[in-house]
């Protein structure tokens, strides 16, 4: 197959992303104000709680089977490798550029987490439908591509809210605690004039009367009584200790975000696809509850264009954003668009050589593409949550997604040539 055909097949889905992103940016302009801050907040909630879960659940339920799930075991490991390698390279960039400490969580998150969900849902189905696609029958390619994309989104959500979330939380909490300590220390400083006044006033006051001793004795007796009562209390039971440990773990790792709606939908989709009884009820032309799966698929189709419009609207904040160290932006771009894809080729080819990955060109292509995606959109949610690096994230998003049109086209073409 000619390189030009591969290039056209790779460029068409990227062009679709660019057009939708440009439309989202246009709708967010102050003169238009259709996708303002409030509208984006409401749309984000609809996507997070409705559209994305419907897309993930319906795709997995419709296409996943008990036979096929055993062949996909390497994908969670591959995504974990992208996170670990990306954050390691990001740490090198931070040490080299001597970035401000409050931006460490943001930079590490941008280097570690790629946009595994929405970008794959756009790129892979579009490539399957192109005339020059190297993946064979368009319908079969589309069905398998939706399974791989849904699985990537579900696994990426788990890693995002367990790995990246805690990185951003740790560094933002350190900087916030230091700022609070500094503020408290400055507030507690009193001028010398006030101190001398207080000392002089204290010398003028009379001493405490002797009859106050009885009150002190009563207080001491009350304190001894409290101590004796608390000493008699039984020790905390084992179940209470386990409950406390679980509450601490849930607070630290934010289990509510870890079990996001998309993750729960993925679990439900796996159950429907794998368990024959559920599959007969919901999937197929003669299934009695097929209307449920059809409604979920209909809702899921709205996810991709909506999210792409929101991404375009968020890029407008980058144009108005504050200044950020140029070396940090270059470092994130080099890691996400040069270093990670090159390392990904070696990792995936090694996995194929040792028999860890099945001989499916589309599956190998998805594994490679997971190393070449722009930063995840959910990092912006985390920066807003911890109020650390919000404006800087918008600037990084602006530059990385502006260059994604060139890098994604190049790497998509190269990966298709590599696996064909």
CSV table of C-alpha atoms in Angstrom, one decimal:
chain,number,residue,atom,x,y,z
A,1,UNK,CA,0.0,0.0,0.0
A,2,UNK,CA,1.3,3.4,-0.9
A,3,UNK,CA,2.4,5.8,1.8
A,4,UNK,CA,0.1,8.5,0.4
A,5,UNK,CA,-2.9,6.4,0.9
A,6,UNK,CA,-1.9,5.7,4.5
A,7,UNK,CA,-1.3,9.4,5.0
A,8,UNK,CA,-4.8,10.3,3.7
A,9,UNK,CA,-6.4,7.6,5.9
A,10,UNK,CA,-4.5,9.0,8.9
A,11,UNK,CA,-5.2,12.7,8.2
A,12,UNK,CA,-9.0,12.4,7.7
A,13,UNK,CA,-9.8,11.6,11.4
A,14,UNK,CA,-7.4,14.2,12.6
A,15,UNK,CA,-9.0,16.8,10.3
A,16,UNK,CA,-12.4,15.9,11.8
A,17,UNK,CA,-11.0,16.5,15.3
A,18,UNK,CA,-9.6,19.9,14.1
A,19,UNK,CA,-12.9,21.0,12.6
A,20,UNK,CA,-14.9,20.1,15.8
A,21,UNK,CA,-12.3,21.7,18.0
A,22,UNK,CA,-12.3,24.9,16.0
A,23,UNK,CA,-16.1,25.0,16.2
A,24,UNK,CA,-15.9,24.6,20.0
A,25,UNK,CA,-13.4,27.4,20.3
A,26,UNK,CA,-15.7,29.6,18.1
A,27,UNK,CA,-18.7,28.9,20.2
A,28,UNK,CA,-16.8,29.8,23.4
A,29,UNK,CA,-15.9,33.3,22.1
A,30,UNK,CA,-17.3,36.2,24.2
A,31,UNK,CA,-19.3,37.5,21.3
A,32,UNK,CA,-21.0,34.1,20.7
A,33,UNK,CA,-21.0,32.8,24.4
A,34,UNK,CA,-22.8,29.5,23.6
A,35,UNK,CA,-20.1,27.5,25.3
A,36,UNK,CA,-19.3,29.8,28.2
A,37,UNK,CA,-18.0,28.6,31.6
A,38,UNK,CA,-21.4,27.7,32.9
A,39,UNK,CA,-22.4,25.9,29.8
A,40,UNK,CA,-19.2,23.9,29.8
A,41,UNK,CA,-19.7,22.9,33.4
A,42,UNK,CA,-23.1,21.5,32.7
A,43,UNK,CA,-22.0,19.8,29.5
A,44,UNK,CA,-19.0,18.2,31.3
A,45,UNK,CA,-21.4,16.7,33.9
A,46,UNK,CA,-23.7,15.3,31.2
A,47,UNK,CA,-20.7,13.8,29.4
A,48,UNK,CA,-19.2,12.4,32.6
A,49,UNK,CA,-22.4,10.9,34.1
A,50,UNK,CA,-24.4,10.0,30.9
A,51,UNK,CA,-22.6,10.0,27.5
A,52,UNK,CA,-19.3,8.4,28.4
A,53,UNK,CA,-20.8,5.6,30.5
A,54,UNK,CA,-23.3,4.9,27.7
A,55,UNK,CA,-20.6,4.7,25.1
A,56,UNK,CA,-18.3,2.5,27.1
A,57,UNK,CA,-21.0,0.1,28.4
A,58,UNK,CA,-22.8,-0.3,25.1
A,59,UNK,CA,-19.5,-0.8,23.1
A,60,UNK,CA,-18.2,-3.5,25.5
A,61,UNK,CA,-21.6,-5.3,25.9
A,62,UNK,CA,-22.2,-5.4,22.1
A,63,UNK,CA,-18.8,-6.6,21.0
A,64,UNK,CA,-16.9,-8.2,23.9
A,65,UNK,CA,-17.1,-12.0,24.4
A,66,UNK,CA,-15.7,-14.5,26.8
A,67,UNK,CA,-13.4,-15.9,24.1
A,68,UNK,CA,-12.0,-12.5,23.1
A,69,UNK,CA,-11.3,-11.1,26.5
A,70,UNK,CA,-8.5,-13.5,27.2
A,71,UNK,CA,-6.5,-12.1,24.2
A,72,UNK,CA,-6.7,-8.5,25.5
A,73,UNK,CA,-4.8,-8.9,28.8
A,74,UNK,CA,-1.7,-7.0,27.5
A,75,UNK,CA,-3.7,-3.7,27.0
A,76,UNK,CA,-4.0,-2.8,30.8
A,77,UNK,CA,-0.2,-3.5,31.2
A,78,UNK,CA,0.6,-1.5,28.1
A,79,UNK,CA,-1.4,1.5,29.4
A,80,UNK,CA,0.3,1.2,32.8
A,81,UNK,CA,3.7,1.3,31.0
A,82,UNK,CA,2.7,4.5,29.3
A,83,UNK,CA,1.9,6.1,32.6
A,84,UNK,CA,5.1,4.9,34.4
A,85,UNK,CA,7.4,5.8,31.5
A,86,UNK,CA,5.7,9.2,30.9
A,87,UNK,CA,5.9,10.2,34.5
A,88,UNK,CA,9.5,9.1,34.8
A,89,UNK,CA,10.5,11.2,31.7
A,90,UNK,CA,8.4,14.1,33.2
A,91,UNK,CA,10.4,13.9,36.4
A,92,UNK,CA,13.6,14.3,34.4
A,93,UNK,CA,12.2,17.4,32.6
A,94,UNK,CA,11.2,18.9,36.0
A,95,UNK,CA,14.7,18.3,37.4
A,96,UNK,CA,16.3,19.7,34.2
A,97,UNK,CA,14.2,22.9,33.9
A,98,UNK,CA,14.0,23.5,37.7
A,99,UNK,CA,10.3,24.1,37.4
A,100,UNK,CA,8.3,25.7,40.3
A,101,UNK,CA,7.2,23.1,42.8
A,102,UNK,CA,3.5,23.9,42.5
A,103,UNK,CA,3.6,22.8,38.8
A,104,UNK,CA,5.2,19.4,39.4
A,105,UNK,CA,1.9,17.5,39.7
A,106,UNK,CA,0.6,19.2,36.5
A,107,UNK,CA,3.6,18.4,34.4
A,108,UNK,CA,3.9,14.8,35.6
A,109,UNK,CA,0.2,14.3,34.9
A,110,UNK,CA,0.5,15.7,31.4
A,111,UNK,CA,3.5,13.5,30.6
A,112,UNK,CA,1.9,10.4,32.1
A,113,UNK,CA,-1.7,10.4,31.0
A,114,UNK,CA,-2.8,10.5,27.3
A,115,UNK,CA,-6.3,11.1,26.0
A,116,UNK,CA,-7.0,7.4,25.8
A,117,UNK,CA,-10.8,7.6,25.5
A,118,UNK,CA,-12.1,10.2,23.2
A,119,UNK,CA,-9.2,10.4,20.7
A,120,UNK,CA,-9.3,6.7,20.1
A,121,UNK,CA,-13.1,6.7,19.6
A,122,UNK,CA,-12.6,9.4,16.9
A,123,UNK,CA,-9.5,8.1,15.1
A,124,UNK,CA,-10.0,4.3,15.0
A,125,UNK,CA,-13.6,4.2,13.6
A,126,UNK,CA,-12.7,6.9,11.0
A,127,UNK,CA,-9.7,5.0,9.8
A,128,UNK,CA,-11.7,1.8,9.6
A,129,UNK,CA,-14.2,3.5,7.3
A,130,UNK,CA,-11.5,5.1,5.0
A,131,UNK,CA,-10.9,3.5,1.6
A,132,UNK,CA,-7.1,3.2,2.2
A,133,UNK,CA,-7.4,1.5,5.5
A,134,UNK,CA,-5.0,-1.5,6.0
A,135,UNK,CA,-7.3,-3.3,8.5
A,136,UNK,CA,-9.6,-5.2,6.1
A,137,UNK,CA,-13.4,-5.2,6.2
A,138,UNK,CA,-14.7,-1.9,7.4
A,139,UNK,CA,-17.6,-3.3,9.5
A,140,UNK,CA,-15.4,-5.9,11.3
A,141,UNK,CA,-12.7,-3.2,11.8
A,142,UNK,CA,-15.3,-0.8,13.3
A,143,UNK,CA,-16.7,-3.4,15.7
A,144,UNK,CA,-13.3,-4.4,17.0
A,145,UNK,CA,-12.0,-0.8,17.1
A,146,UNK,CA,-15.0,0.2,19.3
A,147,UNK,CA,-14.1,-2.7,21.7
A,148,UNK,CA,-10.4,-1.6,21.9
A,149,UNK,CA,-11.4,2.1,22.3
A,150,UNK,CA,-14.0,1.3,25.1
A,151,UNK,CA,-11.5,-0.9,26.9
A,152,UNK,CA,-8.8,1.9,26.7
A,153,UNK,CA,-11.2,4.5,28.1
A,154,UNK,CA,-12.2,2.3,31.0
A,155,UNK,CA,-8.7,1.3,31.9
A,156,UNK,CA,-7.4,4.8,31.4
A,157,UNK,CA,-10.1,6.1,33.8
A,158,UNK,CA,-8.9,3.7,36.5
A,159,UNK,CA,-5.3,4.7,36.1
A,160,UNK,CA,-6.2,8.4,35.8
A,161,UNK,CA,-8.0,8.6,39.1
A,162,UNK,CA,-5.7,6.2,41.0
A,163,UNK,CA,-2.2,7.2,39.7
A,164,UNK,CA,-2.4,10.8,38.3
A,165,UNK,CA,-5.0,12.0,40.8
A,166,UNK,CA,-2.7,11.2,43.7
A,167,UNK,CA,0.4,12.7,42.0
A,168,UNK,CA,-1.5,16.0,41.5
A,169,UNK,CA,-3.0,15.8,45.1
A,170,UNK,CA,0.4,15.2,46.8
A,171,UNK,CA,2.2,18.1,45.1
A,172,UNK,CA,-0.7,20.5,45.4
A,173,UNK,CA,-1.2,19.7,49.1
A,174,UNK,CA,2.5,20.3,49.8
A,175,UNK,CA,2.4,23.7,48.2
A,176,UNK,CA,-0.9,24.7,49.8
A,177,UNK,CA,0.3,23.6,53.3
A,178,UNK,CA,3.5,25.6,52.9
A,179,UNK,CA,1.4,28.7,51.9
A,180,UNK,CA,-0.9,28.3,54.8
A,181,UNK,CA,2.0,28.0,57.2
A,182,UNK,CA,3.6,31.1,55.8
A,183,UNK,CA,0.3,33.0,56.1
A,184,UNK,CA,-0.2,31.8,59.7
A,185,UNK,CA,3.3,32.8,60.7
A,186,UNK,CA,2.9,36.3,59.3
A,187,UNK,CA,-0.5,36.7,61.0
A,188,UNK,CA,0.9,35.7,64.4
A,189,UNK,CA,3.7,38.3,64.3
A,190,UNK,CA,2.8,41.2,66.5
A,191,UNK,CA,4.4,44.6,66.5
A,192,UNK,CA,6.8,45.5,69.3
A,193,UNK,CA,4.6,48.4,70.4
A,194,UNK,CA,1.7,46.1,71.0
A,195,UNK,CA,3.9,43.7,73.0
A,196,UNK,CA,5.2,46.5,75.3
A,197,UNK,CA,1.7,47.8,75.8
A,198,UNK,CA,0.4,44.3,76.9
A,199,UNK,CA,3.4,43.9,79.2
A,200,UNK,CA,2.8,47.3,80.8
A,201,UNK,CA,-1.0,46.6,81.2
A,202,UNK,CA,-0.2,43.2,82.8
A,203,UNK,CA,1.9,44.9,85.4
A,204,UNK,CA,-0.9,47.3,86.3
A,205,UNK,CA,-3.5,44.5,86.9
A,206,UNK,CA,-4.1,43.1,90.4
A,207,UNK,CA,-3.2,39.6,91.2
A,208,UNK,CA,-5.8,36.8,91.1
A,209,UNK,CA,-7.8,36.4,94.4
A,210,UNK,CA,-7.0,33.5,96.6
A,211,UNK,CA,-10.5,32.2,96.5
A,212,UNK,CA,-9.9,31.2,92.8
A,213,UNK,CA,-8.0,28.2,94.1
A,214,UNK,CA,-11.2,26.3,94.8
A,215,UNK,CA,-12.2,26.6,91.1
A,216,UNK,CA,-8.8,25.3,90.1
A,217,UNK,CA,-9.2,22.3,92.4
A,218,UNK,CA,-12.7,21.6,91.1
A,219,UNK,CA,-11.3,21.7,87.5
A,220,UNK,CA,-8.5,19.3,88.5
A,221,UNK,CA,-11.0,16.9,90.1
A,222,UNK,CA,-13.2,17.1,87.0
A,223,UNK,CA,-10.1,16.4,84.8
A,224,UNK,CA,-9.2,13.3,87.0
A,225,UNK,CA,-12.8,12.1,86.7
A,226,UNK,CA,-12.7,12.4,82.8
A,227,UNK,CA,-9.4,10.5,82.7
A,228,UNK,CA,-10.8,7.7,84.9
A,229,UNK,CA,-13.8,7.4,82.6
A,230,UNK,CA,-11.8,7.3,79.4
A,231,UNK,CA,-9.5,4.7,81.0
A,232,UNK,CA,-12.4,2.4,81.6
A,233,UNK,CA,-13.6,2.6,78.0
A,234,UNK,CA,-13.1,-0.7,76.1
A,235,UNK,CA,-10.5,-0.8,73.4
A,236,UNK,CA,-11.6,-0.2,69.8
A,237,UNK,CA,-12.8,-3.4,68.2
A,238,UNK,CA,-11.2,-5.0,65.1
A,239,UNK,CA,-14.2,-4.2,62.9
A,240,UNK,CA,-14.0,-0.5,63.8
A,241,UNK,CA,-10.3,-0.4,63.1
A,242,UNK,CA,-10.9,-2.0,59.7
A,243,UNK,CA,-13.6,0.6,59.0
A,244,UNK,CA,-11.3,3.4,60.0
A,245,UNK,CA,-8.5,2.0,57.7
A,246,UNK,CA,-10.9,1.7,54.8
A,247,UNK,CA,-12.2,5.3,55.3
A,248,UNK,CA,-8.6,6.6,55.3
A,249,UNK,CA,-7.8,4.6,52.2
A,250,UNK,CA,-11.0,5.9,50.5
A,251,UNK,CA,-10.1,9.4,51.4
A,252,UNK,CA,-6.5,9.2,50.2
A,253,UNK,CA,-7.2,7.4,46.9
A,254,UNK,CA,-10.7,9.0,46.2
A,255,UNK,CA,-12.5,5.8,45.5
A,256,UNK,CA,-15.5,7.8,44.3
A,257,UNK,CA,-13.5,9.1,41.4
A,258,UNK,CA,-11.7,5.7,41.0
A,259,UNK,CA,-15.1,4.0,40.4
A,260,UNK,CA,-16.2,6.7,38.0
A,261,UNK,CA,-19.4,6.2,36.0
A,262,UNK,CA,-17.3,5.0,33.0
A,263,UNK,CA,-15.6,2.4,35.1
A,264,UNK,CA,-18.9,1.1,36.5
A,265,UNK,CA,-20.3,1.1,32.9
A,266,UNK,CA,-17.3,-1.0,31.8
A,267,UNK,CA,-17.9,-3.5,34.5
A,268,UNK,CA,-21.6,-3.8,33.5
A,269,UNK,CA,-20.6,-4.0,29.9
A,270,UNK,CA,-18.2,-6.9,30.6
A,271,UNK,CA,-20.9,-8.7,32.6
A,272,UNK,CA,-23.4,-8.4,29.8
A,273,UNK,CA,-21.0,-9.4,27.1
A,274,UNK,CA,-19.5,-12.4,28.9
A,275,UNK,CA,-22.5,-13.9,30.8
A,276,UNK,CA,-24.6,-15.7,28.2
A,277,UNK,CA,-27.9,-15.1,30.1
A,278,UNK,CA,-27.5,-11.3,30.1
A,279,UNK,CA,-26.3,-11.3,26.5
A,280,UNK,CA,-29.4,-13.1,25.4
A,281,UNK,CA,-31.6,-10.7,27.2
A,282,UNK,CA,-30.0,-7.4,25.9
A,283,UNK,CA,-27.9,-8.1,22.8
A,284,UNK,CA,-29.2,-9.2,19.4
A,285,UNK,CA,-32.1,-8.6,17.1
A,286,UNK,CA,-34.3,-11.0,19.0
A,287,UNK,CA,-33.3,-10.0,22.5
A,288,UNK,CA,-36.4,-9.0,24.6
A,289,UNK,CA,-34.6,-6.0,26.2
A,290,UNK,CA,-32.7,-4.9,23.1
A,291,UNK,CA,-34.3,-1.5,23.4
A,292,UNK,CA,-32.1,-0.8,26.5
A,293,UNK,CA,-28.9,-1.5,24.6
A,294,UNK,CA,-30.2,0.5,21.6
A,295,UNK,CA,-30.9,3.5,23.9
A,296,UNK,CA,-27.5,3.3,25.5
A,297,UNK,CA,-25.8,3.2,22.0
A,298,UNK,CA,-27.8,6.2,20.9
A,299,UNK,CA,-26.7,8.2,24.0
A,300,UNK,CA,-23.1,7.1,23.5
A,301,UNK,CA,-23.0,8.4,20.0
A,302,UNK,CA,-23.3,12.0,21.4
A,303,UNK,CA,-20.2,11.6,23.6
A,304,UNK,CA,-17.5,12.1,21.0
A,305,UNK,CA,-18.7,15.4,19.3
A,306,UNK,CA,-19.7,16.9,22.7
A,307,UNK,CA,-16.3,16.2,24.3
A,308,UNK,CA,-14.4,17.5,21.2
A,309,UNK,CA,-16.5,20.8,21.3
A,310,UNK,CA,-15.6,21.1,25.0
A,311,UNK,CA,-11.9,20.6,24.3
A,312,UNK,CA,-12.0,23.4,21.7
A,313,UNK,CA,-13.8,25.7,24.1
A,314,UNK,CA,-11.2,25.0,26.8
A,315,UNK,CA,-8.4,25.9,24.4
A,316,UNK,CA,-9.7,29.5,24.4
A,317,UNK,CA,-8.5,29.8,28.1
A,318,UNK,CA,-5.0,28.9,26.9
A,319,UNK,CA,-5.0,31.9,24.6
A,320,UNK,CA,-5.9,34.1,27.6
A,321,UNK,CA,-3.7,32.1,30.0
A,322,UNK,CA,-0.8,33.3,32.0
A,323,UNK,CA,2.8,32.9,31.1
A,324,UNK,CA,4.5,29.5,31.7
A,325,UNK,CA,8.1,28.4,31.4
A,326,UNK,CA,8.7,27.7,27.7
A,327,UNK,CA,11.1,24.8,28.6
A,328,UNK,CA,8.2,23.0,30.4
A,329,UNK,CA,5.9,23.2,27.3
A,330,UNK,CA,8.7,22.0,25.1
A,331,UNK,CA,9.5,19.2,27.5
A,332,UNK,CA,5.9,18.0,27.6
A,333,UNK,CA,5.7,18.1,23.8
A,334,UNK,CA,8.9,16.2,23.3
A,335,UNK,CA,7.9,13.5,25.8
A,336,UNK,CA,4.4,13.0,24.4
A,337,UNK,CA,5.1,13.3,20.7
A,338,UNK,CA,8.7,12.0,20.3
A,339,UNK,CA,10.0,10.0,23.3
A,340,UNK,CA,6.9,8.0,24.2
A,341,UNK,CA,6.0,6.9,20.6
A,342,UNK,CA,9.6,5.8,19.9
A,343,UNK,CA,9.7,3.8,23.2
A,344,UNK,CA,6.3,2.5,22.5
A,345,UNK,CA,7.5,1.0,19.2
A,346,UNK,CA,10.2,-0.9,21.0
A,347,UNK,CA,7.8,-2.1,23.8
A,348,UNK,CA,5.0,-3.3,21.5
A,349,UNK,CA,7.4,-4.9,19.1
A,350,UNK,CA,9.1,-6.7,22.0
A,351,UNK,CA,5.7,-7.9,23.3
A,352,UNK,CA,4.9,-9.2,19.8
A,353,UNK,CA,8.2,-11.0,19.6
A,354,UNK,CA,7.7,-12.8,22.9
A,355,UNK,CA,4.1,-13.8,22.0
A,356,UNK,CA,2.4,-11.5,24.5
A,357,UNK,CA,0.3,-9.8,21.8
A,358,UNK,CA,-1.9,-11.5,19.3
A,359,UNK,CA,-1.3,-11.1,15.5
A,360,UNK,CA,-4.1,-8.6,14.9
A,361,UNK,CA,-2.9,-5.5,13.1
A,362,UNK,CA,-5.7,-3.4,14.5
A,363,UNK,CA,-4.9,-4.4,18.1
A,364,UNK,CA,-1.2,-3.8,17.6
A,365,UNK,CA,-2.0,-0.4,16.0
A,366,UNK,CA,-4.1,0.6,19.1
A,367,UNK,CA,-1.3,-0.4,21.5
A,368,UNK,CA,1.1,1.7,19.5
A,369,UNK,CA,-1.3,4.7,19.3
A,370,UNK,CA,-1.7,4.7,23.1
A,371,UNK,CA,1.9,6.0,23.3
A,372,UNK,CA,1.3,9.0,20.9
A,373,UNK,CA,-1.8,10.7,22.2
A,374,UNK,CA,-2.0,14.3,23.6
A,375,UNK,CA,-2.5,14.9,27.4
A,376,UNK,CA,-5.7,13.8,29.0
A,377,UNK,CA,-8.5,16.3,29.4
A,378,UNK,CA,-9.3,15.1,33.0
A,379,UNK,CA,-6.1,16.6,34.2
A,380,UNK,CA,-7.8,20.0,33.9
A,381,UNK,CA,-10.5,18.7,36.3
A,382,UNK,CA,-7.9,17.8,38.8
A,383,UNK,CA,-6.2,21.2,38.6
A,384,UNK,CA,-9.5,22.9,39.2
A,385,UNK,CA,-10.2,20.5,42.1
A,386,UNK,CA,-6.9,21.3,43.9
A,387,UNK,CA,-6.6,24.9,42.6
A,388,UNK,CA,-3.0,24.2,41.4
A,389,UNK,CA,-1.9,25.1,37.8
A,390,UNK,CA,-5.3,25.8,36.2
A,391,UNK,CA,-4.2,28.6,33.9
A,392,UNK,CA,-0.9,26.8,33.2
A,393,UNK,CA,-2.8,23.7,32.2
A,394,UNK,CA,-4.8,25.7,29.6
A,395,UNK,CA,-1.6,26.9,28.0
A,396,UNK,CA,-0.1,23.4,27.9
A,397,UNK,CA,-3.4,22.1,26.4
A,398,UNK,CA,-3.3,24.9,23.7
A,399,UNK,CA,0.1,24.0,22.4
A,400,UNK,CA,-0.1,20.2,22.7
A,401,UNK,CA,-3.4,20.0,20.9
A,402,UNK,CA,-2.3,22.5,18.3
A,403,UNK,CA,0.6,20.3,17.5
A,404,UNK,CA,-1.4,17.1,17.8
A,405,UNK,CA,-2.7,17.5,14.2
A,406,UNK,CA,0.8,17.1,12.9
A,407,UNK,CA,2.1,14.5,15.3
A,408,UNK,CA,-1.0,12.3,15.2
A,409,UNK,CA,-1.0,12.3,11.4
A,410,UNK,CA,2.7,11.4,11.3
A,411,UNK,CA,2.5,8.6,13.9
A,412,UNK,CA,-0.8,7.2,12.7
A,413,UNK,CA,0.7,6.9,9.2
A,414,UNK,CA,3.9,5.3,10.6
A,415,UNK,CA,2.1,2.9,12.8
A,416,UNK,CA,-0.3,1.7,10.0
A,417,UNK,CA,2.8,1.1,7.8
A,418,UNK,CA,4.4,-0.7,10.6
A,419,UNK,CA,1.6,-3.2,11.3
A,420,UNK,CA,0.2,-3.7,7.8
